Short mmCIF file of C-alpha atoms in Angstrom, two decimals:
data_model
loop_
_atom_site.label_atom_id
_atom_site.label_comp_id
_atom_site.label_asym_id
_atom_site.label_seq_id
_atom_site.Cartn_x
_atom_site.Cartn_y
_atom_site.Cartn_z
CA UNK H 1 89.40 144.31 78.79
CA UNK H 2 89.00 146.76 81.83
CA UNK H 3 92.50 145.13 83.13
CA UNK H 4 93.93 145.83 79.48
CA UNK H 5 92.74 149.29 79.66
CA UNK H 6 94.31 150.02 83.44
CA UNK H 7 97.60 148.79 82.28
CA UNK H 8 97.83 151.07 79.55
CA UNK H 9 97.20 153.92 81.49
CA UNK H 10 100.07 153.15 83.87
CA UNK H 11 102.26 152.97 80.85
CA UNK H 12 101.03 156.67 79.59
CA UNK H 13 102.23 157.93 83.27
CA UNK H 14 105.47 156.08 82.63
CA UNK H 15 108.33 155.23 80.15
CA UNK H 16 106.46 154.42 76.76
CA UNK H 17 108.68 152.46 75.57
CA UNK H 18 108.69 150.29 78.96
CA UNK H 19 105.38 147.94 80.14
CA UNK H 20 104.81 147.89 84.49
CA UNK H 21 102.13 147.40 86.57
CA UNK H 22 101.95 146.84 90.27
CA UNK H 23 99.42 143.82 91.19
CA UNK H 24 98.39 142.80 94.65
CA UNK H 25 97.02 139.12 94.87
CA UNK H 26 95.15 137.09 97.84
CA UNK H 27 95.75 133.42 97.61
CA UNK H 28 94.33 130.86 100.18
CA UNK H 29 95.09 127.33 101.52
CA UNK H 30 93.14 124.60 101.82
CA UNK H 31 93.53 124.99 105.63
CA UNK H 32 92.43 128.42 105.89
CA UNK H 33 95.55 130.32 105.49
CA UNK H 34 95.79 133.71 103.52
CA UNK H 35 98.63 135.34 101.93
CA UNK H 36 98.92 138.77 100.33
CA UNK H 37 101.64 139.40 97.64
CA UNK H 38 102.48 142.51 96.29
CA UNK H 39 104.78 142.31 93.08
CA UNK H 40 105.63 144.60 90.23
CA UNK H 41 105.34 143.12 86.46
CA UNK H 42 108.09 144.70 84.13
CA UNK H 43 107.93 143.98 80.43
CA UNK H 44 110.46 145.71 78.12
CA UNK H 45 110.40 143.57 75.12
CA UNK H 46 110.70 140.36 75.74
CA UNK H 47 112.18 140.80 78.44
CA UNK H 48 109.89 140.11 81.72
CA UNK H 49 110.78 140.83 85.35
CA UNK H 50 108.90 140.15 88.42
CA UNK H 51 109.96 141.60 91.28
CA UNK H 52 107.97 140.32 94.72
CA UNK H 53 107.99 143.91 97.23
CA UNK H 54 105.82 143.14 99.99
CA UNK H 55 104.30 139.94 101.54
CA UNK H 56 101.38 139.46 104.06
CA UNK H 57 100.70 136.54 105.89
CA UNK H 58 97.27 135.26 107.64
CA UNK H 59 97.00 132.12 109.08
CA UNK H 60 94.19 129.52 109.87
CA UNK H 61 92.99 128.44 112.74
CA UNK H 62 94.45 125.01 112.95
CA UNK H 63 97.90 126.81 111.48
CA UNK H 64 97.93 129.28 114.65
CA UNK H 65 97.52 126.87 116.86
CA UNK H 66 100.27 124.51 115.85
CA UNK H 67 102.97 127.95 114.95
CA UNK H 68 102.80 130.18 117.55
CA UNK H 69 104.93 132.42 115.97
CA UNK H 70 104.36 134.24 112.65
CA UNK H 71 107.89 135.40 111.84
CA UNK H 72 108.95 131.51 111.72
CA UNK H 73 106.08 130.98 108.71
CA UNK H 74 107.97 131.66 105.13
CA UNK H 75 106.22 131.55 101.71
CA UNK H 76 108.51 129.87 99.00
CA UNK H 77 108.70 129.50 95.55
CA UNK H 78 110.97 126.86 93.65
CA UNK H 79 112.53 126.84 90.42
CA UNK H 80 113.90 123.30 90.59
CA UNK H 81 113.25 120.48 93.46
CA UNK H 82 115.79 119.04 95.69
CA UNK H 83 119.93 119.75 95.47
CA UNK H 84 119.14 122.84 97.43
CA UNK H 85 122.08 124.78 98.58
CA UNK H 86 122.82 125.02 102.27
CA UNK H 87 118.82 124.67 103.62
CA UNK H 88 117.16 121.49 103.75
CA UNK H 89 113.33 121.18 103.03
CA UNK H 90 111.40 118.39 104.37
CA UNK H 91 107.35 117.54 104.89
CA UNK H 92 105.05 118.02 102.32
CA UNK H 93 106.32 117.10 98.31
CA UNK H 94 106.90 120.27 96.47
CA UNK H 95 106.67 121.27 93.14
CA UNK H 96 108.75 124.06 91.01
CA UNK H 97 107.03 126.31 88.49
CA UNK H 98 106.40 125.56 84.66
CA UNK H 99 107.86 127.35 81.92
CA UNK H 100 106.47 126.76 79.14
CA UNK H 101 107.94 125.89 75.65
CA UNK H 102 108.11 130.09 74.34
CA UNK H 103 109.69 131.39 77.71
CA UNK H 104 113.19 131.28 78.32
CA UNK H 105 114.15 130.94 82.08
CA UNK H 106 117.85 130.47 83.84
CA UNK H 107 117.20 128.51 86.95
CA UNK H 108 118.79 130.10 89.95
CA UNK H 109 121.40 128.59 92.40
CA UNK H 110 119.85 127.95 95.01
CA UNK H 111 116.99 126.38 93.64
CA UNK H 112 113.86 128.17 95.94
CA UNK H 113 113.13 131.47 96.27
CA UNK H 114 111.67 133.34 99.86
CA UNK H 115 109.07 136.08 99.37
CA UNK H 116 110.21 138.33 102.41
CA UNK H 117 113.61 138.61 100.82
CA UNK H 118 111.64 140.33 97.70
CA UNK H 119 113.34 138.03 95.24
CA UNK H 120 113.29 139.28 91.31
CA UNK H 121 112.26 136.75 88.79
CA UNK H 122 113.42 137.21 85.10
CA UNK H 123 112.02 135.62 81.67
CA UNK H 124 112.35 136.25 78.21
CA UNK H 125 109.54 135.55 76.24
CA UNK H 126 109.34 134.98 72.12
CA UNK H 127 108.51 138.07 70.52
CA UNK H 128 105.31 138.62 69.55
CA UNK H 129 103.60 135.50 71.79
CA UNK H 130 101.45 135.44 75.16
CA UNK H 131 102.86 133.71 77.54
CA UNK H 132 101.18 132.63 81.02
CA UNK H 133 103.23 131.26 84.08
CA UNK H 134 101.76 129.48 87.27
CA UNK H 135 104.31 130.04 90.14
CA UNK H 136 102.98 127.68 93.16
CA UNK H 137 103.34 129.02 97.02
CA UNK H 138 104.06 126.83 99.57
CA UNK H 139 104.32 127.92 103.12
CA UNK H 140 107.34 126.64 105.40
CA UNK H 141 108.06 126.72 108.80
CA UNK H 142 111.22 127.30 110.33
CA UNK H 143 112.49 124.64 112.64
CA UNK H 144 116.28 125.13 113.36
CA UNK H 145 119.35 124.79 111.76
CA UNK H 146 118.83 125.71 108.36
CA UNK H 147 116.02 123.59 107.72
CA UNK H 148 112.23 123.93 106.91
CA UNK H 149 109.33 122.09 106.83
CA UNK H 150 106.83 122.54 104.27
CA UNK H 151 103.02 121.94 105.29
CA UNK H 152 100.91 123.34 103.04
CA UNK H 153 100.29 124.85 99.39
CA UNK H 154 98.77 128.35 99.01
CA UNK H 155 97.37 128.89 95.47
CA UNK H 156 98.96 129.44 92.28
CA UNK H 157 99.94 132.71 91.20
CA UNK H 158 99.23 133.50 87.91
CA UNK H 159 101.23 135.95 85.49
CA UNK H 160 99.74 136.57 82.23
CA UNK H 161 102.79 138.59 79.75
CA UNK H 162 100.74 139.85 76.59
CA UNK H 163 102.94 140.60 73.26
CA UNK H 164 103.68 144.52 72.77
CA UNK H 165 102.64 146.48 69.73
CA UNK H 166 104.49 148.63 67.45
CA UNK H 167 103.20 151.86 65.89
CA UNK H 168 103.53 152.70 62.32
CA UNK H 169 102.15 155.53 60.05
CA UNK H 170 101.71 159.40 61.77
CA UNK H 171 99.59 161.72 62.82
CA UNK H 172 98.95 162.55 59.36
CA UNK H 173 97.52 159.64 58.36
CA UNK H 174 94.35 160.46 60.28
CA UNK H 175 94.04 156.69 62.05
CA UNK H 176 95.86 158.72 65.50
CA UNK H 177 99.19 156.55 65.30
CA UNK H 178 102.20 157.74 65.58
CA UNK H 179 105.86 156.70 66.48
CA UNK H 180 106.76 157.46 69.90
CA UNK H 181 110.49 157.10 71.09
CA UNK H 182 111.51 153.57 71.75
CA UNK H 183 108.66 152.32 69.45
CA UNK H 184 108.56 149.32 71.57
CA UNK H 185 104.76 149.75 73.04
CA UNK H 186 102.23 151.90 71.26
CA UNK H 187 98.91 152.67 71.67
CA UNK H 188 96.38 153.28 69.25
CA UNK H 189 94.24 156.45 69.05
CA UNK H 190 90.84 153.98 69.90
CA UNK H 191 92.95 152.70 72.77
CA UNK H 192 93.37 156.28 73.50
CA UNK H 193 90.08 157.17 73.70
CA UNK H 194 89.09 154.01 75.28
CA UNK H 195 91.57 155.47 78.51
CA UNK H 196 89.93 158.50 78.70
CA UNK H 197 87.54 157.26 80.89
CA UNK H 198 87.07 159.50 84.12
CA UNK H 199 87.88 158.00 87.43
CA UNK H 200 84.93 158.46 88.89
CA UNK H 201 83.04 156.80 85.90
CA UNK H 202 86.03 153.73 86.42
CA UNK H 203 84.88 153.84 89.68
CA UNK H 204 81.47 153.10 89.49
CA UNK H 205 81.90 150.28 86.89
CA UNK H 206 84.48 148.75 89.04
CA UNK H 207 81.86 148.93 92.15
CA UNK H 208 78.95 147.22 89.70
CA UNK H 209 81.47 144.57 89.02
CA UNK H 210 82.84 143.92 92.75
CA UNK H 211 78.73 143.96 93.59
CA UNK H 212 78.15 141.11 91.18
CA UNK H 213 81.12 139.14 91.73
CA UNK H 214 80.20 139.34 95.09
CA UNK H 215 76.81 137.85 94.87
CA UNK H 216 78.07 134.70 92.75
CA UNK H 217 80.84 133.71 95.08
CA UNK H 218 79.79 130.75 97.80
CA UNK H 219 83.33 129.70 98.82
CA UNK H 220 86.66 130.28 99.35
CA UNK H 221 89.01 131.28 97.70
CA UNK H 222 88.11 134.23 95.93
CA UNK H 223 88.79 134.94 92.36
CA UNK H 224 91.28 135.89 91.24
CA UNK H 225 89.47 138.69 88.71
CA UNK H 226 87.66 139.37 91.80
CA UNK H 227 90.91 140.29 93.83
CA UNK H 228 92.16 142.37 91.27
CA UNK H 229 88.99 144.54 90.98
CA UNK H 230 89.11 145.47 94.40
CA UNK H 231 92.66 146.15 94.24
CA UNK H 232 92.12 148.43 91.86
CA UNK H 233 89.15 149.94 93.63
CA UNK H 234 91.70 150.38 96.52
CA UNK H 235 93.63 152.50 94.09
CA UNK H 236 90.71 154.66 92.68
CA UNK H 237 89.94 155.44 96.24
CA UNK H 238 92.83 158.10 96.40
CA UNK H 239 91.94 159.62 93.02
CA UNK H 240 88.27 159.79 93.84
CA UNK H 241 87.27 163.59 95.57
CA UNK H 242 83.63 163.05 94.81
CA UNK H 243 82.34 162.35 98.67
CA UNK H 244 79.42 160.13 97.15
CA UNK H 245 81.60 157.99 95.09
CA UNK H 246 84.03 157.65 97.69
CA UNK H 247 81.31 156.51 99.82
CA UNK H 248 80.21 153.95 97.59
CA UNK H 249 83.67 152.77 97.29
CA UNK H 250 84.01 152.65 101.47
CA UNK H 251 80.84 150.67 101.06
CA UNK H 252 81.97 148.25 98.64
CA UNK H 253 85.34 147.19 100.27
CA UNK H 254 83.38 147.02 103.60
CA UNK H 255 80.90 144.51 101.84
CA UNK H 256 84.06 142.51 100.51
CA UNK H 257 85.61 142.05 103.29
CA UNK H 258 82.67 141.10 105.21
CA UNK H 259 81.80 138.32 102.30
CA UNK H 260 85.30 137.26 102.90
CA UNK H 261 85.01 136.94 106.65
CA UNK H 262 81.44 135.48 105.78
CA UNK H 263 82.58 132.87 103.35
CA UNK H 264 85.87 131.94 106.14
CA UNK H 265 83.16 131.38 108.86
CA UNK H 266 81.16 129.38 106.82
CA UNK H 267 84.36 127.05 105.93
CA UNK H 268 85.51 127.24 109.24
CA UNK H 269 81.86 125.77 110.46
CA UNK H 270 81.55 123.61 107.33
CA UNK H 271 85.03 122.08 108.55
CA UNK H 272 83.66 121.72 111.85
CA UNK H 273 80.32 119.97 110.90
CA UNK H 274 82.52 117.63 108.76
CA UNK H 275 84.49 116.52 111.80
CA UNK H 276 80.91 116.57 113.79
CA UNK H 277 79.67 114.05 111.25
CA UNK H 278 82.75 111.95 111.28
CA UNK H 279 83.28 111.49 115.07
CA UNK H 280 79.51 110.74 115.08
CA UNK H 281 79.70 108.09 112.37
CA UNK H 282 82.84 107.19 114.15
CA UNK H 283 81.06 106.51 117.22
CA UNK H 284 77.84 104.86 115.49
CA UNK H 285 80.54 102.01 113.86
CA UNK H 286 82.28 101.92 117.49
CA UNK H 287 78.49 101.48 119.02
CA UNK H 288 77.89 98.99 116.16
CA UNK H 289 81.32 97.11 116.81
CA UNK H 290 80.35 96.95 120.46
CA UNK H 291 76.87 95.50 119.72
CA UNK H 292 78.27 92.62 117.35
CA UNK H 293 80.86 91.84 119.80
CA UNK H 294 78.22 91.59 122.71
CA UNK H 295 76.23 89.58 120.53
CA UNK H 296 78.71 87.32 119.52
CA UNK H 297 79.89 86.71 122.70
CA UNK H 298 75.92 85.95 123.87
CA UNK H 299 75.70 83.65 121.15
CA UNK H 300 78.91 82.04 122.17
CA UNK H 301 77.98 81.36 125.76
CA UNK H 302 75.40 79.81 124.66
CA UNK H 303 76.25 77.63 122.32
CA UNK H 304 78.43 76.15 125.38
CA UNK H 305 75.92 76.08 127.70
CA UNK H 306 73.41 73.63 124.56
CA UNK H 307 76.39 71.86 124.59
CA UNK H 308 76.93 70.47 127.64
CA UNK H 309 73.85 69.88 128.44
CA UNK H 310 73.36 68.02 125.26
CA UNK H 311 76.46 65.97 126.76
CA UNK H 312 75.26 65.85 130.43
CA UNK H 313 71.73 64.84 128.77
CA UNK H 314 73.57 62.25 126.65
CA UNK H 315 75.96 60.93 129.66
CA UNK H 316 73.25 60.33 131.53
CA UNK H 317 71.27 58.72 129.43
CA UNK H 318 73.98 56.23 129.18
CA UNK H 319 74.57 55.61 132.95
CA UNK H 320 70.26 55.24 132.83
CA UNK H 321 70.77 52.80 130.22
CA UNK H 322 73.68 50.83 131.70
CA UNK H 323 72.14 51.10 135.74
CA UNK H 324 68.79 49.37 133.70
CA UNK H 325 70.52 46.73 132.31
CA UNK H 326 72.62 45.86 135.34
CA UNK H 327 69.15 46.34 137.33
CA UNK H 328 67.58 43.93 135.10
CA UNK H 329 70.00 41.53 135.04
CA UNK H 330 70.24 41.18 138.91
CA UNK H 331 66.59 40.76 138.44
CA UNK H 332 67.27 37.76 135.91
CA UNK H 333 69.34 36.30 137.92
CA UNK H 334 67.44 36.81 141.48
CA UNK H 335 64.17 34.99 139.36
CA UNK H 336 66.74 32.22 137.71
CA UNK H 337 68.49 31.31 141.40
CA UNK H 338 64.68 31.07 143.25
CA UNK H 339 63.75 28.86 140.21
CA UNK H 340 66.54 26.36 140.83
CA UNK H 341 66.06 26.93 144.79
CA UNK H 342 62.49 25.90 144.09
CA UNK H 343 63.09 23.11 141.68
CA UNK H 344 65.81 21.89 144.05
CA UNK H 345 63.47 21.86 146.73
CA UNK H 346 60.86 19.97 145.21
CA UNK H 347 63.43 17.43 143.37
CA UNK H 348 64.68 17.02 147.33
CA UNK H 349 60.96 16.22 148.47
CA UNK H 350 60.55 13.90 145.81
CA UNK H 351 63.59 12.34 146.60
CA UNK H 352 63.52 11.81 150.23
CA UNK H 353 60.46 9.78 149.91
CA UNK H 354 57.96 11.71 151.31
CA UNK H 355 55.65 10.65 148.43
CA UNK H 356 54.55 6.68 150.12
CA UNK H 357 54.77 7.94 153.74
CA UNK H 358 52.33 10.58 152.92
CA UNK H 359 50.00 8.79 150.18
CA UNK H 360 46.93 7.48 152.13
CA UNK H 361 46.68 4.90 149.23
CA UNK H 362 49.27 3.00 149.63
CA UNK H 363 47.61 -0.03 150.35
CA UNK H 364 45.71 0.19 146.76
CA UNK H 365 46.18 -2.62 144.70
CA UNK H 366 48.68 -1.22 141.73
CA UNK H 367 49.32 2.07 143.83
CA UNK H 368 52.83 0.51 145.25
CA UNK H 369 53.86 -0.40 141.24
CA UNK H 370 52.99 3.25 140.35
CA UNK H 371 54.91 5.08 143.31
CA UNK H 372 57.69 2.92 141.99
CA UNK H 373 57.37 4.21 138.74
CA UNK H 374 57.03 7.72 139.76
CA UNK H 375 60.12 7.27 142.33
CA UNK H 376 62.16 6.04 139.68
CA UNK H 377 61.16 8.79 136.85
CA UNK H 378 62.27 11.55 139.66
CA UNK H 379 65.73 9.91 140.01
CA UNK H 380 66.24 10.02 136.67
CA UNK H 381 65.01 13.83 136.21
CA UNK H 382 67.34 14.41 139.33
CA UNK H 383 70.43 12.57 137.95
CA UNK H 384 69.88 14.67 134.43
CA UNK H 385 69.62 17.58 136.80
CA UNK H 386 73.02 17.69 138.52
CA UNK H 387 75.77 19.40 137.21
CA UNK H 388 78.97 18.33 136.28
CA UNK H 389 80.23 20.29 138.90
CA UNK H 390 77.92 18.48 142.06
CA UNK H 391 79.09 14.86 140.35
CA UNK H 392 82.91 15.74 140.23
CA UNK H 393 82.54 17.04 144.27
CA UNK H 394 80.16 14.24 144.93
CA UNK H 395 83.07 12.01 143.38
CA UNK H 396 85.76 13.90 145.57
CA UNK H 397 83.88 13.38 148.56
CA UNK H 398 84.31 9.90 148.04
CA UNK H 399 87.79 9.92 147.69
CA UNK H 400 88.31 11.63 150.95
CA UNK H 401 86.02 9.17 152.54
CA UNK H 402 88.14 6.40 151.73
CA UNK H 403 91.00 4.90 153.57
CA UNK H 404 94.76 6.02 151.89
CA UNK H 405 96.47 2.22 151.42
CA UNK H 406 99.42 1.24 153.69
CA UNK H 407 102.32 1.82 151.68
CA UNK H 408 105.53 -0.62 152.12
CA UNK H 409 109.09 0.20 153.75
CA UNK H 410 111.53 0.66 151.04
CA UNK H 411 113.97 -1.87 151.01
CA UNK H 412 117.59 -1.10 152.15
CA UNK H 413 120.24 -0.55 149.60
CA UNK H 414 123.59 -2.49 150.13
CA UNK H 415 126.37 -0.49 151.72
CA UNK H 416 129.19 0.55 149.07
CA UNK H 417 132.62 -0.89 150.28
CA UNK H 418 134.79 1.96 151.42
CA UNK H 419 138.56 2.23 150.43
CA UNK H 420 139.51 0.71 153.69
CA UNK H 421 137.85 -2.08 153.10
CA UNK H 422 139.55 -3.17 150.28
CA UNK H 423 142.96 -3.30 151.96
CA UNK H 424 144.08 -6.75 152.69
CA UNK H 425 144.57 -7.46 156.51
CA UNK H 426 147.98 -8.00 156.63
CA UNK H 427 148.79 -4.15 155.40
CA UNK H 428 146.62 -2.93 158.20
CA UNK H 429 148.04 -1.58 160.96
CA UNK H 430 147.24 0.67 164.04
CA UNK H 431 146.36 3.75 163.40
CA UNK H 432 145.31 7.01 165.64
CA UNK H 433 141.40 7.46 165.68
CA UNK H 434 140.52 9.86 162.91
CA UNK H 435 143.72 8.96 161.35
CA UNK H 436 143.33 8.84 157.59
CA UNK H 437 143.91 4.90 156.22
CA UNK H 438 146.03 5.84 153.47
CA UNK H 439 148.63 6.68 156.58
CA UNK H 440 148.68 3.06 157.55
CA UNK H 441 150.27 1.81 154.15
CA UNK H 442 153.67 0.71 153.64
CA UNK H 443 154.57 -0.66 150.58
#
């Protein structure tokens, strides 16, 4: 209502029949950036006009410190994307402004539009309807060669057009209407009276609004009927000759600002704490990552180390059990071979007749008839004892003690007559030693 009121008294210092108002908004980025634009509404009509005059620019931390430069930063609005004539954008995705379904708009050549040239925007809306634009601003940095690079969005600016009024009836009529020249906006007598609030009184209401405003905002960016309050404060200020007011006034853009700067160092350390708590959890997953790998690795050596000594421990339980059974077989067979030593040697005493030379009772009746007995039981168990082997060398020693037999002379073979031999005498005839017979022939 209070911004209804102020534009209505700019249009009783102006043209009647013509609607302006100057605005000055703040919009921020999500990185910290600020941008003031000062623009001029025009409404004649339906016919709207926004004209963009000045343009501020305040940039972030992190923005300063990549651009160095603040005359390379632009602020751009677009009324279409891509197809732009002669400049290339590139880096962040864009978006151009709605119009909605009651506003007429002719899109412009070139497609964008760059604040510092104070570009003029025109609209016609339906009579008689509100009609509310968002224009987005996107900030743009200059790299070279006719070509930008957008990296960031800075608010949305808002334009509200309200439908005009026209006056009917007179003065006469007692209600305080009457037709001005142009009849295209009119003001009623309440509207009137309404305006005829001092400045000072404006003034103070604006101040108790700023104060409250003030105490509800916690963050960044500012309202926008916030902004516009103290813009108009910063307007009252030069109207305002009452040194208490004006005071108040000082007081109250001192205490904005300092929210502002308040709220940007609390973002700017909120930011920070962010990253704080980000590099820390960083480094608590990194720590964590380290651990597990550490661990793992642990584990892993020794899970080889169990293993081979589970197949050392295994291996040599094998060689143990092989070395005892080739131990205890050489055992077997040491016990076996002094068996049959011993048995031979007591099958060789028995044998050699030891038995009557050294029995003292010999000469017992019966005792010779016994020793026989005995004598011939221990050739049998001797015979059953030899081998196979011991008869078959036994047998061969035989053989080797016997005599070979005289073997006869072969007999001579008869002599084959030779060719010679069969000539008959009388066709013989001298012939040279070594002289073939054949020579010899005459026939």
């Amino acid at each position: 209502m209070r911004r209804k009121l102020c534009c209505l008294a700019l249009c009783l210092t102006g043209c009647i029949s013509v609607f302006s108002k100057e605005v000055k908004d703040t919009l921020y980025s999500s990185g910290g950036d600020r941008v003031i634009v000062d623009y001029s509404l025009t409404q004649n009509g339906g016919q709207v006009t926004v004209k963009f005059n000045t343009v501020l620019k305040k940039l972030g931390a992190r923005t300063k410190e990549k651009y160095k430069k603040l005359d390379e930063i632009a602020v751009v609005i677009f009324d279409r994307t891509g197809n732009y004539r002669d400049i290339n954008f590139d880096g962040q995705g864009t978006n151009a402004f709605m119009i909605p379904s009651n506003v007429t708009y002719t899109p412009s050549s070139d497609g964008f539009f760059l604040l510092q040239d104070s570009p003029v925007l025109q609209f016609t809306v339906k009579p008689g309807e509100e009609a509310n634009l968002s224009i987005p601003l996107y900030l743009a940095h200059y790299e070279k060669k006719r070509h930008y690079k957008v990296f960031g969005q800075c608010g949305m600016l808002q334009l509200e057009v309200k439908p005009n009024k026209s006056r009917s009836g007179g003065m006469a009529a007692g209600n305080g209407s009457d037709n001005l020249p142009g009849g295209e906006t009119t003001i009623t007598s309440e509207e009137l009276v309404d305006e005829g609030i001092a400045p000072v009184d404006e003034a103070s209401i604006r101040i108790s609004t700023i104060r409250s405003m003030l105490d509800k905002a916690t963050k960044l960016p500012l309202s926008e009927d916030l902004t516009h309050e103290v813009s108009m404060l910063r307007e009252l200020r030069f109207k305002i000759t009452d040194p208490d007011i004006s005071q108040q006034i000082t007081a109250t853009l001192e205490a904005y600002e300092n929210k502002k700067q308040e709220l940007e160092t609390q973002a700017e350390a909120n930011q920070q704490a962010a990253a704080n708590a980000q590099a820390q959890a960083n480094q608590a997953a990194q720590a964590r990552t380290d651990s597990l790998s550490a661990m793992s690795a642990l584990q892993a050596a020794k899970d080889k180390k169990e293993m081979m000594w589970l197949v050392g421990g295994i291996g040599g339980l094998a060689l143990l059990f092989l070395g005892g059974k080739q131990v205890f077989q050489t055992i077997k067979n040491t016990q076996l071979q002094k068996a049959q030593r011993k048995m031979m040697e007591d099958i060789s005493k028995m044998a050699g007749g030891g038995v009557g030379a050294a029995n003292p009772f010999g000469n017992v009746p019966g005792m010779q008839q016994a020793q026989h007995q005995v004598e011939q039981q221990i050739a049998q168990k001797t015979r059953r004892t030899l081998s196979k082997e011991g008869e078959a060398a036994k047998q061969r020693l035989q053989q080797m003690k016997k005599k070979p037999e005289t073997q006869e002379a072969p007999k001579p073979q008869p002599k084959k007559p030779s060719l010679n031999d069969q000539i008959p005498a009388k066709y013989k005839r001298w012939r040279k030693p070594g002289q073939s017979p054949n020579n010899n022939v005459s026939i």
